Coordinates of C-alpha atoms and ligand atoms in Angstrom, one line a residue:
M720 CA 131.0 -101.0 177.7
D721 CA 132.0 -99.7 174.2
I722 CA 132.3 -96.1 173.1
L723 CA 130.9 -96.3 169.5
S724 CA 128.5 -93.4 169.2
I725 CA 127.1 -90.5 171.2
D726 CA 123.6 -91.8 171.1
A727 CA 124.7 -95.0 172.8
M728 CA 126.1 -93.1 175.8
S729 CA 124.1 -92.2 178.8
D730 CA 124.0 -88.7 180.3
G731 CA 125.7 -90.1 183.3
E732 CA 128.6 -91.6 181.3
I733 CA 129.1 -88.4 179.4
A734 CA 129.1 -86.4 182.7
E735 CA 131.5 -88.8 184.2
I736 CA 133.9 -88.6 181.3
L737 CA 133.8 -84.8 181.2
S738 CA 134.4 -84.5 184.9
R739 CA 137.2 -87.0 185.0
A740 CA 138.8 -85.3 182.0
A741 CA 138.7 -82.0 183.8
Q742 CA 140.5 -83.6 186.7
F743 CA 143.1 -85.2 184.5
F744 CA 143.6 -81.9 182.7
A745 CA 144.0 -80.0 186.0
G746 CA 146.6 -82.6 187.1
N747 CA 149.4 -81.3 184.9
R748 CA 147.5 -82.2 181.7
G749 CA 147.2 -85.8 182.7
R750 CA 150.8 -86.3 183.7
R751 CA 149.9 -86.6 187.3
S752 CA 147.8 -89.8 187.1
A753 CA 147.6 -92.7 189.4
E754 CA 148.4 -95.3 186.7
R755 CA 145.0 -96.9 187.2
L756 CA 145.4 -99.1 184.2
H757 CA 148.7 -100.5 185.2
G758 CA 149.4 -103.8 183.4
K759 CA 146.5 -103.4 180.9
I760 CA 147.0 -103.5 177.2
V761 CA 145.3 -101.2 174.7
F762 CA 145.4 -102.1 171.0
N763 CA 145.3 -99.2 168.4
L764 CA 144.1 -100.2 165.0
F765 CA 144.0 -97.3 162.5
Y766 CA 142.9 -98.0 159.0
E767 CA 142.9 -94.3 158.1
N768 CA 145.5 -91.6 158.6
S769 CA 145.7 -89.9 162.0
T770 CA 148.1 -87.7 163.9
R771 CA 146.1 -86.3 166.9
T772 CA 143.6 -89.2 167.6
A773 CA 146.2 -92.0 167.3
M774 CA 148.9 -90.3 169.3
S775 CA 146.5 -89.0 172.0
F776 CA 144.9 -92.4 172.5
A777 CA 148.4 -94.0 172.8
T778 CA 149.5 -91.2 175.2
A779 CA 146.4 -91.5 177.3
A780 CA 146.9 -95.3 177.6
Q781 CA 150.5 -94.8 178.7
R782 CA 149.7 -92.0 181.1
L783 CA 147.3 -94.4 182.8
G784 CA 150.0 -97.0 183.1
A785 CA 148.7 -99.3 180.3
A786 CA 150.7 -100.4 177.4
A787 CA 149.6 -99.1 174.0
I788 CA 150.3 -101.3 171.1
S789 CA 149.7 -100.0 167.6
L790 CA 149.3 -102.2 164.5
S791 CA 150.6 -100.5 161.4
V792 CA 147.8 -101.5 159.1
E793 CA 149.9 -101.0 155.9
R794 CA 152.2 -103.7 157.1
S795 CA 149.5 -106.0 158.5
S796 CA 147.8 -109.1 157.0
V797 CA 145.0 -106.8 155.8
Q798 CA 147.3 -106.4 152.8
K799 CA 147.2 -110.1 152.3
G800 CA 143.4 -110.1 152.0
E801 CA 142.3 -110.9 155.6
T802 CA 138.8 -109.8 156.4
L803 CA 138.0 -107.3 159.2
E804 CA 136.1 -110.1 161.1
D805 CA 139.1 -112.4 160.9
T806 CA 141.4 -109.6 162.1
A807 CA 139.0 -109.0 165.0
R808 CA 139.0 -112.7 165.9
T809 CA 142.8 -112.8 165.8
L810 CA 143.2 -109.7 168.0
N811 CA 140.5 -110.9 170.4
A812 CA 142.5 -114.1 170.9
M813 CA 145.3 -112.1 172.3
R814 CA 143.0 -110.7 175.1
P815 CA 143.7 -107.0 175.0
D816 CA 141.9 -104.9 177.6
A817 CA 140.6 -102.4 175.0
L818 CA 140.7 -101.8 171.2
V819 CA 140.8 -98.3 169.7
M820 CA 139.8 -98.3 166.1
R821 CA 139.5 -96.0 163.1
H822 CA 138.1 -97.2 159.8
R823 CA 136.9 -95.6 156.5
E824 CA 133.7 -97.6 156.6
N825 CA 130.7 -96.5 158.6
G826 CA 129.9 -99.0 161.3
A827 CA 133.2 -100.9 161.1
P828 CA 134.0 -100.4 164.9
A829 CA 130.5 -101.6 165.8
A830 CA 131.0 -104.7 163.7
V831 CA 134.3 -105.4 165.4
A832 CA 132.7 -104.8 168.8
L833 CA 130.3 -107.7 168.2
I834 CA 133.4 -110.0 168.0
M835 CA 135.7 -108.5 170.6
E836 CA 135.2 -109.3 174.2
A837 CA 137.2 -106.2 175.3
P838 CA 135.6 -102.7 175.0
V839 CA 135.9 -101.1 171.6
L840 CA 136.4 -97.3 171.2
N841 CA 135.5 -95.7 167.9
A842 CA 138.2 -93.3 166.8
G843 CA 136.3 -92.3 163.7
D844 CA 134.3 -94.4 161.3
G845 CA 133.8 -93.1 157.8
T846 CA 131.4 -90.2 157.7
N847 CA 129.5 -91.6 160.7
E848 CA 130.8 -90.7 164.2
H849 CA 133.9 -89.6 166.1
P850 CA 132.5 -89.7 169.7
T851 CA 135.8 -89.0 171.6
Q852 CA 136.4 -85.9 169.4
A853 CA 133.0 -84.5 170.3
L854 CA 133.7 -85.3 174.0
L855 CA 137.1 -83.5 173.8
D856 CA 135.4 -80.5 172.0
A857 CA 132.8 -80.4 174.8
A858 CA 135.5 -80.5 177.4
A859 CA 137.5 -77.7 175.7
I860 CA 134.3 -75.5 175.5
Q861 CA 133.5 -76.2 179.1
H862 CA 137.0 -75.3 180.2
R863 CA 136.9 -72.0 178.3
F864 CA 133.3 -71.0 179.2
G865 CA 132.6 -72.8 182.5
S866 CA 129.5 -74.3 181.1
I867 CA 128.0 -75.3 177.7
E868 CA 124.4 -74.5 178.6
G869 CA 123.0 -71.7 176.4
L870 CA 126.0 -71.3 174.1
K871 CA 125.6 -70.9 170.4
V872 CA 128.0 -73.1 168.5
A873 CA 128.5 -72.7 164.7
I874 CA 130.0 -75.7 163.0
C875 CA 131.0 -74.7 159.5
G876 CA 132.4 -76.4 156.4
D877 CA 132.2 -79.9 154.9
I878 CA 129.3 -81.1 157.1
R879 CA 128.3 -83.9 154.7
H880 CA 131.5 -85.8 155.2
S881 CA 132.3 -84.8 158.8
R882 CA 132.0 -87.4 161.5
V883 CA 133.2 -84.7 163.9
A884 CA 130.1 -82.5 163.0
R885 CA 127.8 -85.5 163.3
S886 CA 129.0 -86.4 166.8
N887 CA 129.1 -82.8 168.0
A888 CA 125.6 -82.2 166.6
K889 CA 124.4 -85.0 168.9
L890 CA 126.4 -84.2 171.9
L891 CA 126.4 -80.4 172.3
P892 CA 122.6 -80.0 172.3
R893 CA 122.4 -82.7 175.0
L894 CA 124.7 -80.4 177.1
G895 CA 122.4 -77.4 176.4
A896 CA 124.1 -75.7 173.4
E897 CA 122.4 -74.5 170.2
V898 CA 124.3 -76.0 167.3
R899 CA 124.2 -74.2 163.9
L900 CA 125.4 -76.3 161.0
A901 CA 126.5 -74.4 157.8
G902 CA 128.5 -74.9 154.7
P903 CA 128.6 -74.8 150.9
P904 CA 125.3 -76.2 149.6
G905 CA 127.0 -79.2 148.0
L906 CA 128.7 -80.1 151.3
M907 CA 125.5 -80.2 153.5
P908 CA 124.0 -83.6 154.3
E909 CA 120.6 -84.4 152.8
G910 CA 117.7 -83.1 154.9
V911 CA 119.7 -80.4 156.6
P912 CA 118.8 -77.0 155.4
A913 CA 121.7 -75.1 153.8
R914 CA 122.3 -72.2 156.1
S915 CA 124.9 -69.6 155.1
V916 CA 128.2 -69.5 157.0
D917 CA 127.6 -65.8 157.6
E918 CA 124.3 -66.5 159.2
A919 CA 125.7 -69.3 161.4
I920 CA 128.7 -67.3 162.7
A921 CA 126.8 -64.1 163.5
G922 CA 126.3 -63.9 167.2
S923 CA 128.0 -67.4 167.9
D924 CA 130.0 -68.0 171.1
V925 CA 132.0 -70.8 169.4
V926 CA 133.0 -71.1 165.8
M927 CA 134.2 -74.6 164.8
M928 CA 135.6 -74.9 161.3
L929 CA 136.0 -78.2 159.4
R930 CA 138.4 -79.4 156.8
V931 CA 137.1 -80.0 153.3
Q932 CA 137.5 -83.8 153.1
R933 CA 138.9 -84.1 149.6
E934 CA 139.5 -87.8 150.1
R935 CA 135.8 -88.4 150.5
L936 CA 134.6 -86.1 147.7
E937 CA 133.3 -87.7 144.6
E938 CA 134.0 -84.7 142.4
E939 CA 136.4 -81.9 142.9
L940 CA 135.1 -78.6 144.2
G941 CA 135.4 -75.8 141.7
D942 CA 136.7 -73.3 144.2
G943 CA 140.4 -72.6 144.6
P944 CA 141.7 -72.2 148.2
G945 CA 141.4 -68.4 148.3
E946 CA 137.9 -68.5 146.9
Y947 CA 136.8 -71.1 149.4
L948 CA 138.1 -68.9 152.3
A949 CA 136.3 -65.8 150.9
R950 CA 133.0 -67.6 150.4
Y951 CA 132.8 -70.1 153.3
G952 CA 135.9 -69.8 155.5
L953 CA 136.7 -68.1 158.8
T954 CA 138.0 -64.6 157.9
R955 CA 138.6 -61.7 160.3
E956 CA 135.5 -60.1 159.0
R957 CA 133.3 -63.1 159.7
L958 CA 134.8 -63.6 163.1
G959 CA 134.0 -59.9 163.8
T960 CA 130.3 -60.7 163.6
A961 CA 130.5 -63.5 166.3
A962 CA 130.1 -62.8 170.0
P963 CA 132.9 -60.5 171.3
T964 CA 134.3 -63.3 173.4
A965 CA 133.9 -66.0 170.7
A966 CA 136.3 -68.9 170.6
V967 CA 137.6 -70.6 167.5
M968 CA 137.9 -74.4 167.2
H969 CA 139.1 -76.8 164.5
P970 CA 139.5 -80.6 165.0
G971 CA 142.6 -80.6 162.7
P972 CA 144.2 -81.3 160.4
M973 CA 143.8 -77.7 159.2
N974 CA 144.1 -76.3 155.7
R975 CA 145.4 -72.9 156.5
G976 CA 144.1 -70.3 154.1
V977 CA 141.3 -72.6 153.0
E978 CA 138.7 -73.0 155.7
I979 CA 140.5 -70.8 158.2
D980 CA 142.6 -67.7 158.0
S981 CA 146.0 -68.7 159.2
A982 CA 146.4 -65.8 161.8
I983 CA 143.1 -66.6 163.4
A984 CA 144.2 -70.2 163.9
D985 CA 147.3 -68.9 165.8
D986 CA 145.5 -66.2 167.8
P987 CA 146.1 -67.0 171.5
E988 CA 143.0 -65.0 172.5
R989 CA 140.6 -66.7 170.3
S990 CA 141.9 -70.1 169.2
L991 CA 141.2 -73.2 171.3
I992 CA 143.0 -75.5 168.8
T993 CA 145.9 -76.4 171.0
L994 CA 143.6 -76.7 174.0
Q995 CA 141.6 -79.2 172.0
V996 CA 144.7 -81.4 171.5
E997 CA 145.6 -81.1 175.2
M998 CA 142.0 -82.0 176.1
G999 CA 142.2 -84.9 173.7
V1000 CA 144.7 -86.7 176.0
A1001 CA 142.6 -86.0 179.1
V1002 CA 139.3 -87.1 177.6
R1003 CA 140.8 -90.3 176.1
M1004 CA 142.3 -91.1 179.6
A1005 CA 138.8 -90.6 181.0
C1006 CA 137.3 -92.8 178.3
L1007 CA 139.8 -95.6 178.7
E1008 CA 139.5 -95.5 182.5
L1009 CA 135.7 -95.8 182.3
V1010 CA 135.5 -98.6 179.8
V1011 CA 138.5 -100.7 181.0
G1012 CA 137.6 -100.0 184.6
S1013 CA 134.0 -101.2 184.1
A1014 CA 135.1 -104.3 182.2
A1015 CA 137.3 -105.2 185.2
R1016 CA 134.5 -104.8 187.7
Ligands
NCD1885 C1 139.1 -85.4 162.0 C2 138.8 -86.9 161.6 O1 139.7 -87.6 161.3 O2 137.6 -87.2 161.6 N1 140.3 -85.2 162.6 C3 140.5 -85.6 163.9 O3 140.3 -86.7 164.3 N2 141.1 -84.7 164.7 C4 138.7 -84.5 161.0 C5 139.3 -84.5 159.6 O4 139.9 -85.4 159.2 O5 139.2 -83.4 158.9

Protein backbone atom coordinates (compact mmCIF):
# COMPACT_ATOMS: atom_id res chain seq x y z
CA MET A 1 0.00 0.00 0.00
CA ASP A 2 1.19 3.52 -0.88
CA ILE A 3 0.09 6.80 0.69
CA LEU A 4 -0.15 9.10 -2.33
CA SER A 5 -3.41 11.01 -1.90
CA ILE A 6 -6.34 11.30 0.48
CA ASP A 7 -8.82 10.00 -2.12
CA ALA A 8 -6.84 6.78 -2.50
CA MET A 9 -7.17 6.00 1.21
CA SER A 10 -10.11 4.14 2.68
CA ASP A 11 -12.07 5.36 5.71
CA GLY A 12 -10.70 2.36 7.60
CA GLU A 13 -7.08 3.22 6.81
CA ILE A 14 -7.62 6.84 7.85
CA ALA A 15 -9.27 5.77 11.10
CA GLU A 16 -6.46 3.31 11.83
CA ILE A 17 -3.76 5.94 11.25
CA LEU A 18 -5.53 8.50 13.46
CA SER A 19 -6.05 6.04 16.27
CA ARG A 20 -2.50 4.63 16.14
CA ALA A 21 -1.13 8.19 16.00
CA ALA A 22 -3.10 9.08 19.14
CA GLN A 23 -1.58 6.03 20.87
CA PHE A 24 1.95 6.94 19.79
CA PHE A 25 1.37 10.53 20.90
CA ALA A 26 0.11 9.39 24.30
CA GLY A 27 3.18 7.16 24.67
CA ASN A 28 5.52 10.04 25.44
CA ARG A 29 5.11 11.58 21.96
CA GLY A 30 6.19 8.37 20.26
CA ARG A 31 9.28 7.79 22.36
CA ARG A 32 7.68 4.76 23.98
CA SER A 33 7.38 2.58 20.91
CA ALA A 34 7.93 -1.12 20.47
CA GLU A 35 10.41 -0.73 17.59
CA ARG A 36 8.00 -2.55 15.34
CA LEU A 37 10.01 -1.80 12.23
CA HIS A 38 13.31 -3.03 13.61
CA GLY A 39 15.73 -3.84 10.79
CA LYS A 40 13.70 -2.03 8.13
CA ILE A 41 15.09 0.71 5.90
CA VAL A 42 13.21 3.87 4.95
CA PHE A 43 14.57 6.05 2.12
CA ASN A 44 13.92 9.80 2.22
CA LEU A 45 14.06 11.56 -1.12
CA PHE A 46 13.34 15.29 -0.92
CA TYR A 47 13.62 17.28 -4.13
CA GLU A 48 12.18 20.37 -2.42
CA ASN A 49 13.17 22.10 0.77
CA SER A 50 11.72 20.81 4.01
CA THR A 51 12.35 21.09 7.73
CA ARG A 52 9.30 19.61 9.45
CA THR A 53 8.27 16.90 6.98
CA ALA A 54 11.76 15.57 6.29
CA MET A 55 12.87 15.53 9.92
CA SER A 56 9.62 14.10 11.26
CA PHE A 57 9.56 11.24 8.74
CA ALA A 58 13.18 10.43 9.66
CA THR A 59 12.40 10.67 13.39
CA ALA A 60 9.29 8.51 12.96
CA ALA A 61 11.29 5.80 11.17
CA GLN A 62 14.00 5.80 13.85
CA ARG A 63 11.47 5.74 16.70
CA LEU A 64 10.00 2.59 15.14
CA GLY A 65 13.44 1.02 15.03
CA ALA A 66 13.90 1.43 11.27
CA ALA A 67 16.91 3.12 9.73
CA ALA A 68 16.13 6.34 7.87
CA ILE A 69 18.47 7.09 4.99
CA SER A 70 18.24 10.49 3.32
CA LEU A 71 19.55 11.26 -0.12
CA SER A 72 20.78 14.81 -0.41
CA VAL A 73 19.36 15.50 -3.84
CA GLU A 74 21.66 18.45 -4.47
CA ARG A 75 24.61 16.05 -4.26
CA SER A 76 22.93 13.15 -6.12
CA SER A 77 23.15 12.00 -9.72
CA VAL A 78 20.04 14.08 -10.48
CA GLN A 79 22.58 16.85 -10.95
CA LYS A 80 24.21 14.72 -13.67
CA GLY A 81 20.95 14.49 -15.62
CA GLU A 82 19.54 11.18 -14.35
CA THR A 83 15.78 10.88 -14.94
CA LEU A 84 13.37 10.37 -12.07
CA GLU A 85 12.48 6.93 -13.46
CA ASP A 86 16.13 5.85 -13.52
CA THR A 87 16.60 7.14 -9.98
CA ALA A 88 13.55 5.09 -8.94
CA ARG A 89 14.90 1.93 -10.62
CA THR A 90 18.25 2.45 -8.91
CA LEU A 91 16.72 2.93 -5.47
CA ASN A 92 14.36 0.00 -6.00
CA ALA A 93 17.32 -2.28 -6.68
CA MET A 94 18.57 -1.56 -3.14
CA ARG A 95 15.33 -3.02 -1.71
CA PRO A 96 14.30 -0.39 0.82
CA ASP A 97 11.16 -1.12 2.88
CA ALA A 98 9.58 2.29 2.12
CA LEU A 99 10.32 5.44 0.16
CA VAL A 100 9.26 8.90 1.35
CA MET A 101 9.29 11.45 -1.41
CA ARG A 102 8.73 15.16 -1.98
CA HIS A 103 8.88 16.66 -5.47
CA ARG A 104 8.00 19.94 -7.15
CA GLU A 105 6.01 18.20 -9.89
CA ASN A 106 2.43 17.06 -9.35
CA GLY A 107 2.20 13.29 -9.64
CA ALA A 108 5.93 12.54 -9.29
CA PRO A 109 5.52 10.23 -6.24
CA ALA A 110 2.73 8.35 -8.07
CA ALA A 111 5.05 7.87 -11.07
CA VAL A 112 7.80 6.56 -8.81
CA ALA A 113 5.33 4.25 -7.04
CA LEU A 114 4.71 2.49 -10.37
CA ILE A 115 8.39 1.50 -10.41
CA MET A 116 9.12 0.89 -6.72
CA GLU A 117 8.12 -2.40 -5.16
CA ALA A 118 8.21 -0.88 -1.67
CA PRO A 119 5.43 1.45 -0.47
CA VAL A 120 5.80 5.10 -1.47
CA LEU A 121 4.66 7.90 0.83
CA ASN A 122 3.95 11.28 -0.75
CA ALA A 123 5.58 14.00 1.36
CA GLY A 124 4.18 16.74 -0.88
CA ASP A 125 4.02 16.91 -4.68
CA GLY A 126 3.89 20.34 -6.30
CA THR A 127 0.50 21.94 -5.79
CA ASN A 128 -1.24 18.56 -5.68
CA GLU A 129 -1.32 16.79 -2.31
CA HIS A 130 0.37 16.45 1.06
CA PRO A 131 -1.63 13.61 2.62
CA THR A 132 0.40 13.09 5.80
CA GLN A 133 0.15 16.81 6.58
CA ALA A 134 -3.66 16.62 6.38
CA LEU A 135 -3.59 13.50 8.57
CA LEU A 136 -1.45 15.23 11.20
CA ASP A 137 -3.71 18.29 11.06
CA ALA A 138 -6.73 16.05 11.62
CA ALA A 139 -4.93 14.32 14.51
CA ALA A 140 -4.10 17.68 16.11
CA ILE A 141 -7.71 18.90 15.76
CA GLN A 142 -8.99 15.63 17.20
CA HIS A 143 -6.58 15.91 20.13
CA ARG A 144 -7.74 19.46 20.87
CA PHE A 145 -11.49 19.07 20.37
CA GLY A 146 -12.06 15.34 20.98
CA SER A 147 -13.82 14.99 17.63
CA ILE A 148 -13.78 16.66 14.22
CA GLU A 149 -17.48 16.07 13.54
CA GLY A 150 -19.39 19.33 13.13
CA LEU A 151 -16.38 21.66 13.44
CA LYS A 152 -16.03 24.66 11.13
CA VAL A 153 -12.50 24.90 9.75
CA ALA A 154 -11.37 28.04 7.88
CA ILE A 155 -8.33 27.49 5.64
CA CYS A 156 -7.01 30.86 4.53
CA GLY A 157 -4.32 32.22 2.27
CA ASP A 158 -2.63 30.94 -0.87
CA ILE A 159 -5.13 28.16 -1.59
CA ARG A 160 -4.17 27.97 -5.25
CA HIS A 161 -0.65 26.73 -4.60
CA SER A 162 -1.32 24.82 -1.40
CA ARG A 163 -1.12 21.04 -1.40
CA VAL A 164 -1.87 21.27 2.33
CA ALA A 165 -5.21 22.97 1.61
CA ARG A 166 -6.01 20.47 -1.15
CA SER A 167 -5.41 17.43 1.06
CA ASN A 168 -7.23 18.97 4.03
CA ALA A 169 -10.20 19.98 1.86
CA LYS A 170 -10.55 16.29 1.00
CA LEU A 171 -9.85 14.78 4.40
CA LEU A 172 -11.62 17.03 6.92
CA PRO A 173 -15.10 16.84 5.32
CA ARG A 174 -14.79 13.03 5.34
CA LEU A 175 -14.33 13.32 9.10
CA GLY A 176 -17.42 15.52 9.43
CA ALA A 177 -15.96 19.04 9.36
CA GLU A 178 -17.19 21.98 7.30
CA VAL A 179 -14.20 23.43 5.42
CA ARG A 180 -14.23 27.09 4.37
CA LEU A 181 -11.53 28.04 1.85
CA ALA A 182 -10.67 31.73 1.53
CA GLY A 183 -7.90 33.93 0.26
CA PRO A 184 -6.93 36.78 -2.02
CA PRO A 185 -8.92 36.43 -5.30
CA GLY A 186 -5.69 35.88 -7.30
CA LEU A 187 -4.68 33.02 -5.00
CA MET A 188 -7.88 30.99 -5.22
CA PRO A 189 -7.97 27.92 -7.49
CA GLU A 190 -10.18 28.08 -10.54
CA GLY A 191 -13.74 27.04 -9.87
CA VAL A 192 -13.58 27.77 -6.14
CA PRO A 193 -15.60 30.88 -5.31
CA ALA A 194 -13.50 33.62 -3.70
CA ARG A 195 -14.84 33.91 -0.20
CA SER A 196 -13.45 36.71 1.94
CA VAL A 197 -11.12 35.78 4.76
CA ASP A 198 -13.39 37.70 7.17
CA GLU A 199 -16.37 35.63 6.15
CA ALA A 200 -14.47 32.35 6.49
CA ILE A 201 -13.03 33.11 9.93
CA ALA A 202 -16.25 34.40 11.50
CA GLY A 203 -17.65 31.67 13.75
CA SER A 204 -14.93 29.11 12.87
CA ASP A 205 -13.63 26.60 15.42
CA VAL A 206 -10.28 26.21 13.68
CA VAL A 207 -8.41 28.84 11.67
CA MET A 208 -5.63 27.38 9.53
CA MET A 209 -3.39 29.97 7.89
CA LEU A 210 -1.19 29.23 4.87
CA ARG A 211 2.08 30.67 3.64
CA VAL A 212 2.11 32.67 0.42
CA GLN A 213 4.19 30.36 -1.80
CA ARG A 214 6.34 32.93 -3.53
CA GLU A 215 8.41 30.17 -5.18
CA ARG A 216 5.30 29.04 -7.09
CA LEU A 217 3.93 32.49 -7.99
CA GLU A 218 4.28 33.53 -11.60
CA GLU A 219 4.11 37.21 -10.76
CA GLU A 220 4.87 39.04 -7.56
CA LEU A 221 1.99 40.07 -5.35
CA GLY A 222 1.66 43.81 -5.14
CA ASP A 223 1.06 43.78 -1.37
CA GLY A 224 3.84 44.45 1.09
CA PRO A 225 3.92 42.19 4.19
CA GLY A 226 1.96 44.58 6.42
CA GLU A 227 -0.63 45.14 3.76
CA TYR A 228 -1.15 41.38 3.27
CA LEU A 229 -1.66 40.91 7.03
CA ALA A 230 -4.21 43.73 7.17
CA ARG A 231 -6.16 42.50 4.15
CA TYR A 232 -5.92 38.72 4.39
CA GLY A 233 -3.89 37.69 7.43
CA LEU A 234 -4.83 36.47 10.90
CA THR A 235 -4.97 39.54 13.14
CA ARG A 236 -6.32 39.80 16.71
CA GLU A 237 -9.44 41.50 15.33
CA ARG A 238 -10.19 38.70 12.87
CA LEU A 239 -9.50 36.00 15.45
CA GLY A 240 -11.94 37.82 17.73
CA THR A 241 -14.78 37.00 15.31
CA ALA A 242 -14.05 33.23 15.41
CA ALA A 243 -15.59 30.91 18.01
CA PRO A 244 -14.45 31.82 21.56
CA THR A 245 -12.52 28.55 21.82
CA ALA A 246 -11.09 28.74 18.30
CA ALA A 247 -7.70 27.11 17.68
CA VAL A 248 -5.09 28.48 15.30
CA MET A 249 -3.04 26.27 12.97
CA HIS A 250 -0.29 26.73 10.41
CA PRO A 251 1.60 23.94 8.61
CA GLY A 252 4.79 26.01 8.59
CA PRO A 253 7.05 27.50 7.53
CA MET A 254 5.45 30.70 8.80
CA ASN A 255 5.96 34.21 7.56
CA ARG A 256 5.38 36.08 10.81
CA GLY A 257 3.67 39.40 10.27
CA VAL A 258 2.51 38.38 6.78
CA GLU A 259 -0.19 35.70 6.97
CA ILE A 260 -0.23 35.59 10.78
CA ASP A 261 0.31 38.07 13.57
CA SER A 262 3.42 36.91 15.39
CA ALA A 263 1.89 37.01 18.91
CA ILE A 264 -1.05 34.82 17.82
CA ALA A 265 1.37 32.19 16.50
CA ASP A 266 2.98 32.03 19.96
CA ASP A 267 -0.25 32.20 21.99
CA PRO A 268 -0.26 29.00 24.09
CA GLU A 269 -4.05 29.17 24.56
CA ARG A 270 -4.83 29.36 20.86
CA SER A 271 -1.96 28.09 18.77
CA LEU A 272 -1.70 24.39 17.84
CA ILE A 273 1.41 24.98 15.75
CA THR A 274 3.80 23.09 18.05
CA LEU A 275 1.19 20.36 18.58
CA GLN A 276 1.03 19.97 14.79
CA VAL A 277 4.76 19.28 14.70
CA GLU A 278 4.53 16.80 17.61
CA MET A 279 1.61 15.07 15.90
CA GLY A 280 3.65 15.00 12.71
CA VAL A 281 6.01 12.45 14.23
CA ALA A 282 3.18 10.33 15.69
CA VAL A 283 1.16 10.36 12.44
CA ARG A 284 4.18 9.47 10.32
CA MET A 285 4.97 6.61 12.71
CA ALA A 286 1.40 5.37 12.18
CA CYS A 287 1.71 5.74 8.40
CA LEU A 288 5.04 3.92 8.20
CA GLU A 289 3.82 1.16 10.49
CA LEU A 290 0.71 0.69 8.35
CA VAL A 291 2.38 0.59 4.95
CA VAL A 292 5.55 -1.27 5.91
CA GLY A 293 3.59 -3.64 8.15
CA SER A 294 1.10 -4.47 5.39
CA ALA A 295 3.92 -5.00 2.87
CA ALA A 296 5.50 -7.53 5.24
CA ARG A 297 2.28 -9.50 5.70
C1 LIG B 1 4.04 22.91 3.54
C2 LIG B 1 4.52 22.23 2.28
O1 LIG B 1 5.71 22.07 2.04
O2 LIG B 1 3.63 21.85 1.54
N1 LIG B 1 4.88 22.78 4.63
C3 LIG B 1 4.94 21.59 5.32
O3 LIG B 1 5.06 20.52 4.78
N2 LIG B 1 4.86 21.66 6.66
C4 LIG B 1 3.54 24.27 3.32
C5 LIG B 1 4.43 25.35 2.76
O4 LIG B 1 5.47 25.10 2.17
O5 LIG B 1 4.02 26.51 2.88
